[in-house]
Amino acid sequence: MPLPTHSHAASPLAATAPSTPLGPFEDTAVTWTTWVTLMGFVGVIALALLAAGPVARRIGSDTLAAVTVRLSRAAVVLGLLAVPAVLTSLAHEAAADRAGKSGQAGYDYGAAWNALFDGTNAGRLSGLEVTLVLVGAVLVAPLAVRRVAASPARPWLLSLGLGAGAIALGTTKFPDEVPADWGRTTFETGMWMLHLLGGAVWLGGLAGLALLASSRVVVPADRGAFWSPVIRRFSAAAMSCVAAVALSGLFLYWEHVDGPSQLLSTMYGRVLGVKILIFGTLLLLGVFNQFWLHPQVDALRAAGDERPLRTLLVREFPLVVTAEALLGAALLFVAPFLHGSARNQAFQADAAQHSTVGLDDLPRLPDKEVTLSTWEWGTAETLAVIAVMLGGYWISGLLARRRTAVAATGHPDGLAQA
C-alpha cells in the first residue's frame, strides 16, 4: 500500500524528544498468557476438526479416538487456563487504573470479576470472552473420553467448541464504543479477525502437531498412512492462514507506519521489525517443510518403511514442528510490546523538539485517509499474496508426486535422485 509522507508544523518551543518505553515485562507476560491460551485453544480444535480427524477416521476408529482424545485434552486444558488468564489481565488493568501510571498496580480480581457484564460495552465483551471460552472447553471436554471421541457427536462438539473459541478470541478486538465511521471500523475489525484467527489456526495447529508427534499416539503401522495426508491437509490450511496474516499485517503496517525508516527510528517500528524477523523465520521453515520435508514424507509412504531416510524424517519432523511452535510463541510474546503507532511516535518526537508541552499533551496525528490509490495497492497486494501461496502449494504437490513416483520404482537412490 502507498506510504504517504506528512509535513508537520513545528511548535515554537524546544524540548528533548520523548522516549517510548516498552512497558513493564509483567504486563507483557500477562497479555502473552492470554493470547497463547485463547489462540492455542482455537488452533488445536481446528487441527482436530480439519486435518488430523478426517485422516484418522479413514485409518480406523482406534486411531480416530486416540488422536481426538489427545488433542481434546490439550484444548480443554488451554480453554480452562484461558479463564484465569483473561481475569488476571482484567485484574491487572483494573489495579493499574486505580493506582495510576506511577504506582504499583498489582491485581484487583474483585474489580475484574465485577467488570464482567457490568452494563458497559467493554464489560459485555469481557464477559463474553470469559464465558465463551469456558463454554468451548465444556463442549470439547466429553471428547477427552475414548468412548465419545470416535462417536458421531465428535464433529458437532468440535465445531461448536471452535465457534465459541473463535468468538471469544474475536471479542478482544471488537470495538467497545459506537464507531464514528462504521465502514472503516468494520474493515479494521475484519483485518484483526483475519490476523488473530489466521494466527490461531496456524500457530495453534503447529503446537497440536508437535504434541501428536512427540506423544506418538498413532501406532507405528499407521504412521505412514497418517502423517503424510495430515501434513498436506494442515499445509493447505496453514498457507491460507499465512496469507490472511500477511494481508492483514500489510494493512496494519500501512495504518501505523509511514515508511521503512520508522522501523528503525521508533520503538513501535523496532518491535515490529523483530516481529517481522520472527515471522520471516517461520516462513522459511514453512518453505523447508513445503518443498522438502512434505514431499519426502509422501515419497517415504510410497517407498515403504525400509527406506534409510525414514529414521531421519521421524527425528526431523518433530524437531522442525516444535521449533516452529516455539517461534510462534515468541511471536505472540513480542506482539504485546507494540504500543501506539510508529506514525505518532515519530510525529511526537519531532514535535517535542520544538515544544515544552508535557509528553501526555503532545498532539497526535489523525488516522490515515483511505484513497483510491490505497484500494489499488491493497488489491494488488492481495492478488500477489494469493498467487504466491497457490503457486507454492501447486509446486510442492508436483514435487511430492515426482518423488513418490521415483520411490515407487524401487531404486535404492530414488529419493536422492528426485
Short mmCIF file of C-alpha atoms in Angstrom, two decimals:
data_model
loop_
_atom_site.label_atom_id
_atom_site.label_comp_id
_atom_site.label_asym_id
_atom_site.label_seq_id
_atom_site.Cartn_x
_atom_site.Cartn_y
_atom_site.Cartn_z
CA MET A 1 0.00 0.00 0.00
CA PRO A 2 1.23 3.56 -0.57
CA LEU A 3 3.17 5.10 2.26
CA PRO A 4 2.23 8.79 2.42
CA THR A 5 4.51 11.44 3.82
CA HIS A 6 3.45 14.15 6.23
CA SER A 7 4.67 17.65 6.84
CA HIS A 8 4.17 18.95 10.37
CA ALA A 9 4.09 22.48 11.66
CA ALA A 10 6.73 22.92 14.36
CA SER A 11 5.89 24.42 17.74
CA PRO A 12 8.00 27.40 18.76
CA LEU A 13 9.40 25.90 21.97
CA ALA A 14 12.01 23.18 22.35
CA ALA A 15 12.37 20.04 24.47
CA THR A 16 14.04 16.68 24.27
CA ALA A 17 12.43 14.01 22.11
CA PRO A 18 10.26 11.65 24.15
CA SER A 19 11.30 8.07 24.58
CA THR A 20 8.70 5.36 24.21
CA PRO A 21 9.23 2.60 26.78
CA LEU A 22 8.44 -0.99 26.01
CA GLY A 23 6.29 -1.24 29.10
CA PRO A 24 6.66 -3.49 32.14
CA PHE A 25 7.65 -7.08 31.46
CA GLU A 26 4.88 -8.20 33.81
CA ASP A 27 2.22 -6.61 31.60
CA THR A 28 3.59 -8.38 28.53
CA ALA A 29 3.74 -11.74 30.31
CA VAL A 30 0.10 -11.45 31.41
CA THR A 31 -1.03 -10.47 27.92
CA TRP A 32 1.08 -13.23 26.33
CA THR A 33 -0.53 -15.86 28.54
CA THR A 34 -3.98 -14.70 27.46
CA TRP A 35 -3.06 -14.83 23.76
CA VAL A 36 -1.36 -18.22 23.98
CA THR A 37 -4.27 -19.89 25.75
CA LEU A 38 -7.02 -18.38 23.59
CA MET A 39 -5.23 -18.89 20.27
CA GLY A 40 -3.95 -22.31 21.26
CA PHE A 41 -7.47 -23.41 22.15
CA VAL A 42 -8.78 -22.37 18.72
CA GLY A 43 -5.82 -23.81 16.81
CA VAL A 44 -5.79 -27.23 18.47
CA ILE A 45 -9.52 -27.71 17.89
CA ALA A 46 -9.16 -26.59 14.26
CA LEU A 47 -6.39 -29.15 13.77
CA ALA A 48 -8.54 -31.94 15.21
CA LEU A 49 -11.53 -30.93 13.09
CA LEU A 50 -9.94 -30.06 9.75
CA ALA A 51 -6.70 -32.06 9.40
CA ALA A 52 -5.97 -34.80 11.93
CA GLY A 53 -9.53 -36.04 12.46
CA PRO A 54 -10.56 -36.74 8.85
CA VAL A 55 -7.32 -38.66 8.18
CA ALA A 56 -7.57 -40.64 11.41
CA ARG A 57 -11.18 -41.59 10.60
CA ARG A 58 -10.08 -43.20 7.32
CA ILE A 59 -7.48 -45.28 9.16
CA GLY A 60 -9.83 -46.60 11.83
CA SER A 61 -11.85 -45.82 14.93
CA ASP A 62 -8.97 -46.62 17.28
CA THR A 63 -6.70 -44.08 15.60
CA LEU A 64 -9.51 -41.52 15.48
CA ALA A 65 -10.20 -41.98 19.18
CA ALA A 66 -6.52 -41.76 20.16
CA VAL A 67 -5.87 -38.60 18.13
CA THR A 68 -9.11 -36.92 19.23
CA VAL A 69 -8.54 -37.69 22.91
CA ARG A 70 -5.02 -36.27 22.86
CA LEU A 71 -5.96 -33.04 21.08
CA SER A 72 -9.21 -32.60 23.03
CA ARG A 73 -7.42 -32.90 26.36
CA ALA A 74 -4.93 -30.26 25.27
CA ALA A 75 -7.76 -27.98 24.11
CA VAL A 76 -9.66 -28.37 27.40
CA VAL A 77 -6.54 -27.50 29.40
CA LEU A 78 -5.92 -24.42 27.26
CA GLY A 79 -9.56 -23.34 27.48
CA LEU A 80 -9.66 -23.69 31.25
CA LEU A 81 -6.35 -21.85 31.61
CA ALA A 82 -7.67 -19.04 29.41
CA VAL A 83 -10.33 -18.13 32.01
CA PRO A 84 -7.90 -17.19 34.83
CA ALA A 85 -5.55 -15.68 32.22
CA VAL A 86 -8.26 -13.29 31.00
CA LEU A 87 -9.34 -12.49 34.57
CA THR A 88 -5.73 -11.82 35.55
CA SER A 89 -5.33 -9.43 32.62
CA LEU A 90 -8.52 -7.60 33.61
CA ALA A 91 -7.43 -7.54 37.26
CA HIS A 92 -4.09 -6.04 36.31
CA GLU A 93 -5.74 -3.37 34.18
CA ALA A 94 -8.22 -2.52 36.95
CA ALA A 95 -5.44 -2.20 39.54
CA ALA A 96 -3.35 -0.09 37.14
CA ASP A 97 -6.27 2.31 36.57
CA ARG A 98 -6.73 2.64 40.33
CA ALA A 99 -3.04 3.12 41.16
CA GLY A 100 -2.18 5.42 38.29
CA LYS A 101 0.72 5.13 35.93
CA SER A 102 3.37 5.75 38.57
CA GLY A 103 2.08 3.39 41.27
CA GLN A 104 2.45 -0.32 41.85
CA ALA A 105 -0.56 -1.76 40.07
CA GLY A 106 -0.89 -5.30 41.39
CA TYR A 107 -4.08 -7.25 40.71
CA ASP A 108 -7.65 -6.43 41.66
CA TYR A 109 -9.59 -9.62 40.95
CA GLY A 110 -12.71 -8.30 42.64
CA ALA A 111 -12.88 -5.37 40.24
CA ALA A 112 -12.15 -7.69 37.33
CA TRP A 113 -14.99 -10.03 38.29
CA ASN A 114 -17.41 -7.13 38.82
CA ALA A 115 -16.49 -5.70 35.41
CA LEU A 116 -17.91 -8.75 33.60
CA PHE A 117 -21.32 -7.92 32.14
CA ASP A 118 -21.39 -4.65 34.13
CA GLY A 119 -23.64 -2.94 31.60
CA THR A 120 -20.88 -1.29 29.56
CA ASN A 121 -19.82 -2.48 26.14
CA ALA A 122 -16.35 -3.28 27.45
CA GLY A 123 -17.89 -5.29 30.29
CA ARG A 124 -20.10 -7.23 27.89
CA LEU A 125 -17.14 -8.08 25.66
CA SER A 126 -15.03 -9.19 28.64
CA GLY A 127 -17.91 -11.26 29.94
CA LEU A 128 -18.42 -12.91 26.57
CA GLU A 129 -14.69 -13.63 26.31
CA VAL A 130 -14.62 -15.48 29.63
CA THR A 131 -17.98 -17.19 29.18
CA LEU A 132 -17.48 -18.39 25.61
CA VAL A 133 -14.02 -19.88 26.12
CA LEU A 134 -15.35 -21.71 29.18
CA VAL A 135 -18.35 -22.94 27.18
CA GLY A 136 -16.00 -24.09 24.43
CA ALA A 137 -13.92 -26.08 26.90
CA VAL A 138 -17.05 -27.70 28.35
CA LEU A 139 -18.25 -28.65 24.87
CA VAL A 140 -14.94 -30.30 23.96
CA ALA A 141 -14.45 -31.98 27.36
CA PRO A 142 -16.54 -35.14 26.53
CA LEU A 143 -14.16 -35.88 23.65
CA ALA A 144 -11.36 -36.43 26.17
CA VAL A 145 -13.02 -39.82 26.83
CA ARG A 146 -12.22 -42.51 24.26
CA ARG A 147 -15.79 -43.81 24.17
CA VAL A 148 -17.07 -40.42 22.95
CA ALA A 149 -14.02 -39.39 20.90
CA ALA A 150 -14.96 -41.57 17.89
CA SER A 151 -18.73 -41.14 18.20
CA PRO A 152 -20.97 -39.27 15.73
CA ALA A 153 -21.09 -36.36 18.20
CA ARG A 154 -17.39 -35.66 17.63
CA PRO A 155 -17.61 -33.21 14.67
CA TRP A 156 -20.55 -31.36 16.26
CA LEU A 157 -18.81 -30.87 19.59
CA LEU A 158 -15.59 -29.77 17.89
CA SER A 159 -17.44 -27.36 15.59
CA LEU A 160 -19.38 -25.77 18.45
CA GLY A 161 -16.26 -25.55 20.58
CA LEU A 162 -14.33 -23.97 17.72
CA GLY A 163 -17.09 -21.43 17.12
CA ALA A 164 -17.21 -20.46 20.80
CA GLY A 165 -13.43 -20.11 20.96
CA ALA A 166 -13.27 -18.05 17.76
CA ILE A 167 -15.88 -15.58 19.04
CA ALA A 168 -14.10 -15.38 22.41
CA LEU A 169 -10.87 -14.55 20.58
CA GLY A 170 -12.68 -12.01 18.43
CA THR A 171 -14.05 -10.11 21.44
CA THR A 172 -10.51 -8.93 22.19
CA LYS A 173 -10.66 -6.71 19.10
CA PHE A 174 -14.37 -5.92 18.76
CA PRO A 175 -14.97 -2.16 19.25
CA ASP A 176 -16.32 -1.28 22.71
CA GLU A 177 -17.71 2.08 21.59
CA VAL A 178 -20.13 3.06 18.86
CA PRO A 179 -17.81 3.94 15.97
CA ALA A 180 -17.92 7.31 14.25
CA ASP A 181 -17.07 5.66 10.92
CA TRP A 182 -18.81 2.29 10.63
CA GLY A 183 -17.17 1.41 7.32
CA ARG A 184 -13.59 1.92 8.48
CA THR A 185 -14.18 0.32 11.88
CA THR A 186 -15.82 -2.72 10.29
CA PHE A 187 -12.91 -3.12 7.89
CA GLU A 188 -10.33 -2.73 10.67
CA THR A 189 -12.15 -5.28 12.81
CA GLY A 190 -12.25 -7.67 9.85
CA MET A 191 -8.49 -7.29 9.39
CA TRP A 192 -7.91 -8.02 13.06
CA MET A 193 -10.08 -11.12 12.81
CA LEU A 194 -8.01 -12.36 9.86
CA HIS A 195 -4.85 -11.66 11.84
CA LEU A 196 -5.99 -13.38 15.04
CA LEU A 197 -7.87 -16.35 13.60
CA GLY A 198 -5.22 -16.97 10.93
CA GLY A 199 -2.50 -16.90 13.56
CA ALA A 200 -4.53 -19.11 15.90
CA VAL A 201 -5.19 -21.86 13.35
CA TRP A 202 -1.60 -21.73 12.08
CA LEU A 203 0.35 -21.49 15.36
CA GLY A 204 -2.09 -23.48 17.47
CA GLY A 205 -2.13 -26.18 14.81
CA LEU A 206 1.66 -26.34 14.89
CA ALA A 207 1.54 -26.84 18.65
CA GLY A 208 -1.02 -29.61 18.16
CA LEU A 209 1.16 -31.32 15.53
CA ALA A 210 4.16 -31.12 17.86
CA LEU A 211 2.06 -32.71 20.61
CA LEU A 212 0.94 -35.58 18.36
CA ALA A 213 4.46 -36.15 17.02
CA SER A 214 6.10 -36.17 20.45
CA SER A 215 3.46 -38.34 22.14
CA ARG A 216 3.29 -40.85 19.24
CA VAL A 217 -0.38 -41.62 19.75
CA VAL A 218 -0.51 -43.19 16.27
CA VAL A 219 0.78 -46.76 16.26
CA PRO A 220 3.88 -47.39 14.09
CA ALA A 221 1.97 -49.44 11.50
CA ASP A 222 -0.36 -46.49 10.75
CA ARG A 223 2.10 -43.59 10.91
CA GLY A 224 2.85 -43.61 7.19
CA ALA A 225 -0.85 -43.51 6.31
CA PHE A 226 -1.49 -40.84 8.95
CA TRP A 227 1.30 -38.29 8.74
CA SER A 228 1.56 -37.77 5.00
CA PRO A 229 -2.08 -36.70 4.41
CA VAL A 230 -2.25 -34.83 7.73
CA ILE A 231 0.77 -32.78 6.77
CA ARG A 232 -0.71 -32.00 3.37
CA ARG A 233 -4.11 -31.04 4.81
CA PHE A 234 -2.57 -28.86 7.51
CA SER A 235 -0.22 -27.35 4.95
CA ALA A 236 -3.16 -26.17 2.86
CA ALA A 237 -4.85 -24.66 5.92
CA ALA A 238 -1.60 -23.12 7.16
CA MET A 239 -0.88 -21.49 3.81
CA SER A 240 -4.33 -19.91 3.84
CA CYS A 241 -3.66 -18.66 7.35
CA VAL A 242 -0.27 -17.26 6.35
CA ALA A 243 -1.96 -15.38 3.52
CA ALA A 244 -4.54 -13.99 5.95
CA VAL A 245 -1.87 -12.94 8.45
CA ALA A 246 0.28 -11.38 5.72
CA LEU A 247 -2.56 -9.39 4.16
CA SER A 248 -3.93 -8.15 7.48
CA GLY A 249 -0.38 -7.38 8.60
CA LEU A 250 0.18 -5.26 5.49
CA PHE A 251 -2.94 -3.27 6.28
CA LEU A 252 -1.90 -2.75 9.92
CA TYR A 253 1.57 -1.71 8.70
CA TRP A 254 0.02 0.84 6.37
CA GLU A 255 -2.17 2.12 9.18
CA HIS A 256 0.59 2.54 11.80
CA VAL A 257 3.87 3.04 9.91
CA ASP A 258 4.77 5.83 7.49
CA GLY A 259 7.74 4.19 5.84
CA PRO A 260 10.60 1.72 6.35
CA SER A 261 12.70 4.38 8.13
CA GLN A 262 10.29 4.31 11.07
CA LEU A 263 11.13 0.64 11.61
CA LEU A 264 14.45 1.89 12.99
CA SER A 265 13.65 5.36 14.32
CA THR A 266 10.69 4.49 16.59
CA MET A 267 10.18 1.95 19.35
CA TYR A 268 6.99 0.71 17.68
CA GLY A 269 8.94 0.18 14.46
CA ARG A 270 11.79 -1.67 16.15
CA VAL A 271 9.41 -4.02 17.94
CA LEU A 272 7.51 -4.54 14.68
CA GLY A 273 10.84 -5.25 12.98
CA VAL A 274 11.57 -8.03 15.48
CA LYS A 275 8.10 -9.42 14.89
CA ILE A 276 8.66 -9.36 11.12
CA LEU A 277 12.00 -11.18 11.53
CA ILE A 278 10.36 -13.94 13.58
CA PHE A 279 7.53 -14.18 11.06
CA GLY A 280 10.07 -14.39 8.24
CA THR A 281 11.92 -17.20 10.02
CA LEU A 282 8.64 -19.06 10.40
CA LEU A 283 8.01 -18.61 6.69
CA LEU A 284 11.46 -20.01 5.86
CA LEU A 285 10.77 -23.07 8.00
CA GLY A 286 7.42 -23.38 6.24
CA VAL A 287 9.17 -23.27 2.87
CA PHE A 288 11.53 -26.03 4.07
CA ASN A 289 8.53 -28.12 5.12
CA GLN A 290 6.58 -27.42 1.96
CA PHE A 291 9.31 -28.05 -0.61
CA TRP A 292 11.48 -30.67 1.10
CA LEU A 293 10.00 -32.34 4.17
CA HIS A 294 6.42 -32.82 2.94
CA PRO A 295 7.41 -34.29 -0.45
CA GLN A 296 9.91 -36.60 1.31
CA VAL A 297 7.19 -37.86 3.65
CA ASP A 298 4.97 -38.59 0.64
CA ALA A 299 7.84 -40.45 -1.03
CA LEU A 300 8.51 -42.50 2.09
CA ARG A 301 4.91 -43.56 2.20
CA ALA A 302 5.24 -44.96 -1.32
CA ALA A 303 8.68 -46.47 -0.71
CA GLY A 304 7.86 -48.40 2.48
CA ASP A 305 9.45 -48.50 5.92
CA GLU A 306 12.80 -49.93 4.79
CA ARG A 307 13.98 -46.60 3.32
CA PRO A 308 17.07 -45.18 5.03
CA LEU A 309 15.54 -41.70 5.22
CA ARG A 310 12.73 -42.94 7.44
CA THR A 311 14.71 -42.58 10.66
CA LEU A 312 15.92 -39.14 9.62
CA LEU A 313 12.42 -37.87 8.92
CA VAL A 314 10.94 -39.35 12.07
CA ARG A 315 13.54 -37.42 14.06
CA GLU A 316 13.49 -34.28 11.95
CA PHE A 317 9.74 -33.73 11.63
CA PRO A 318 9.03 -33.32 15.39
CA LEU A 319 12.11 -31.09 15.70
CA VAL A 320 11.05 -28.75 12.90
CA VAL A 321 7.43 -28.56 14.07
CA THR A 322 8.49 -27.92 17.67
CA ALA A 323 10.86 -25.16 16.51
CA GLU A 324 8.01 -23.56 14.57
CA ALA A 325 5.70 -23.77 17.59
CA LEU A 326 8.33 -22.13 19.83
CA LEU A 327 8.89 -19.36 17.28
CA GLY A 328 5.13 -18.86 17.18
CA ALA A 329 5.10 -18.48 20.96
CA ALA A 330 7.93 -15.94 20.66
CA LEU A 331 5.93 -14.06 18.03
CA LEU A 332 2.99 -13.80 20.42
CA PHE A 333 5.34 -12.64 23.18
CA VAL A 334 6.67 -9.77 21.06
CA ALA A 335 3.22 -8.58 19.93
CA PRO A 336 2.10 -7.04 23.28
CA PHE A 337 5.11 -4.69 23.17
CA LEU A 338 3.51 -2.91 20.19
CA HIS A 339 2.10 0.20 21.83
CA GLY A 340 0.59 3.10 19.93
CA SER A 341 1.79 3.81 16.42
CA ALA A 342 5.11 4.46 14.71
CA ARG A 343 3.48 7.41 12.93
CA ASN A 344 2.56 9.13 16.17
CA GLN A 345 5.83 8.28 17.91
CA ALA A 346 7.81 9.86 15.06
CA PHE A 347 5.48 12.86 14.93
CA GLN A 348 5.57 13.43 18.69
CA ALA A 349 9.36 13.06 18.80
CA ASP A 350 9.61 15.79 16.17
CA ALA A 351 7.04 17.98 17.95
CA ALA A 352 8.75 17.59 21.34
CA GLN A 353 11.96 19.07 19.94
CA HIS A 354 10.09 22.32 19.36
CA SER A 355 7.78 22.39 22.35
CA THR A 356 7.79 22.30 26.15
CA VAL A 357 4.37 20.68 26.35
CA GLY A 358 4.23 17.60 28.57
CA LEU A 359 4.56 14.24 26.88
CA ASP A 360 0.94 13.35 27.63
CA ASP A 361 -0.25 16.57 25.97
CA LEU A 362 1.66 16.24 22.71
CA PRO A 363 -0.56 16.31 19.61
CA ARG A 364 -1.39 13.15 17.69
CA LEU A 365 -1.79 12.52 14.01
CA PRO A 366 -5.26 11.75 12.67
CA ASP A 367 -5.94 8.38 11.09
CA LYS A 368 -4.77 7.94 7.55
CA GLU A 369 -7.28 8.71 4.86
CA VAL A 370 -8.23 5.88 2.53
CA THR A 371 -7.97 6.87 -1.13
CA LEU A 372 -8.43 5.16 -4.47
CA SER A 373 -4.68 4.53 -4.55
CA THR A 374 -4.96 2.70 -1.22
CA TRP A 375 -7.54 0.30 -2.64
CA GLU A 376 -5.48 -0.21 -5.81
CA TRP A 377 -2.34 -1.12 -3.84
CA GLY A 378 -4.33 -3.26 -1.44
CA THR A 379 -5.95 -5.20 -4.27
CA ALA A 380 -2.59 -5.74 -5.98
CA GLU A 381 -1.04 -6.97 -2.72
CA THR A 382 -3.96 -9.34 -2.13
CA LEU A 383 -3.71 -10.85 -5.60
CA ALA A 384 0.07 -11.20 -5.30
CA VAL A 385 -0.10 -12.98 -1.92
CA ILE A 386 -2.82 -15.36 -3.14
CA ALA A 387 -0.86 -16.12 -6.32
CA VAL A 388 2.33 -16.88 -4.38
CA MET A 389 0.51 -19.17 -1.93
CA LEU A 390 -1.36 -21.08 -4.63
CA GLY A 391 1.76 -21.37 -6.77
CA GLY A 392 3.81 -22.64 -3.83
CA TYR A 393 1.22 -25.24 -2.91
CA TRP A 394 0.97 -26.44 -6.52
CA ILE A 395 4.76 -26.71 -6.95
CA SER A 396 5.19 -28.57 -3.66
CA GLY A 397 2.48 -31.01 -4.70
CA LEU A 398 4.24 -31.54 -8.02
CA LEU A 399 7.50 -32.29 -6.20
CA ALA A 400 5.70 -34.72 -3.92
CA ARG A 401 4.18 -36.61 -6.85
CA ARG A 402 7.53 -36.83 -8.63
CA ARG A 403 9.33 -38.13 -5.55
CA THR A 404 6.55 -40.60 -4.89
CA ALA A 405 6.78 -41.89 -8.45
CA VAL A 406 10.56 -42.29 -8.21
CA ALA A 407 10.32 -44.01 -4.83
CA ALA A 408 7.72 -46.44 -6.19
CA THR A 409 10.15 -47.64 -8.85
CA GLY A 410 12.26 -49.26 -6.13
CA HIS A 411 15.63 -47.67 -6.98
CA PRO A 412 17.81 -47.51 -3.84
CA ASP A 413 18.78 -43.92 -4.54
CA GLY A 414 15.38 -42.89 -5.81
CA LEU A 415 14.66 -40.27 -3.18
CA ALA A 416 18.04 -38.61 -3.61
CA GLN A 417 17.60 -38.55 -7.41
CA ALA A 418 14.14 -37.00 -7.03
#
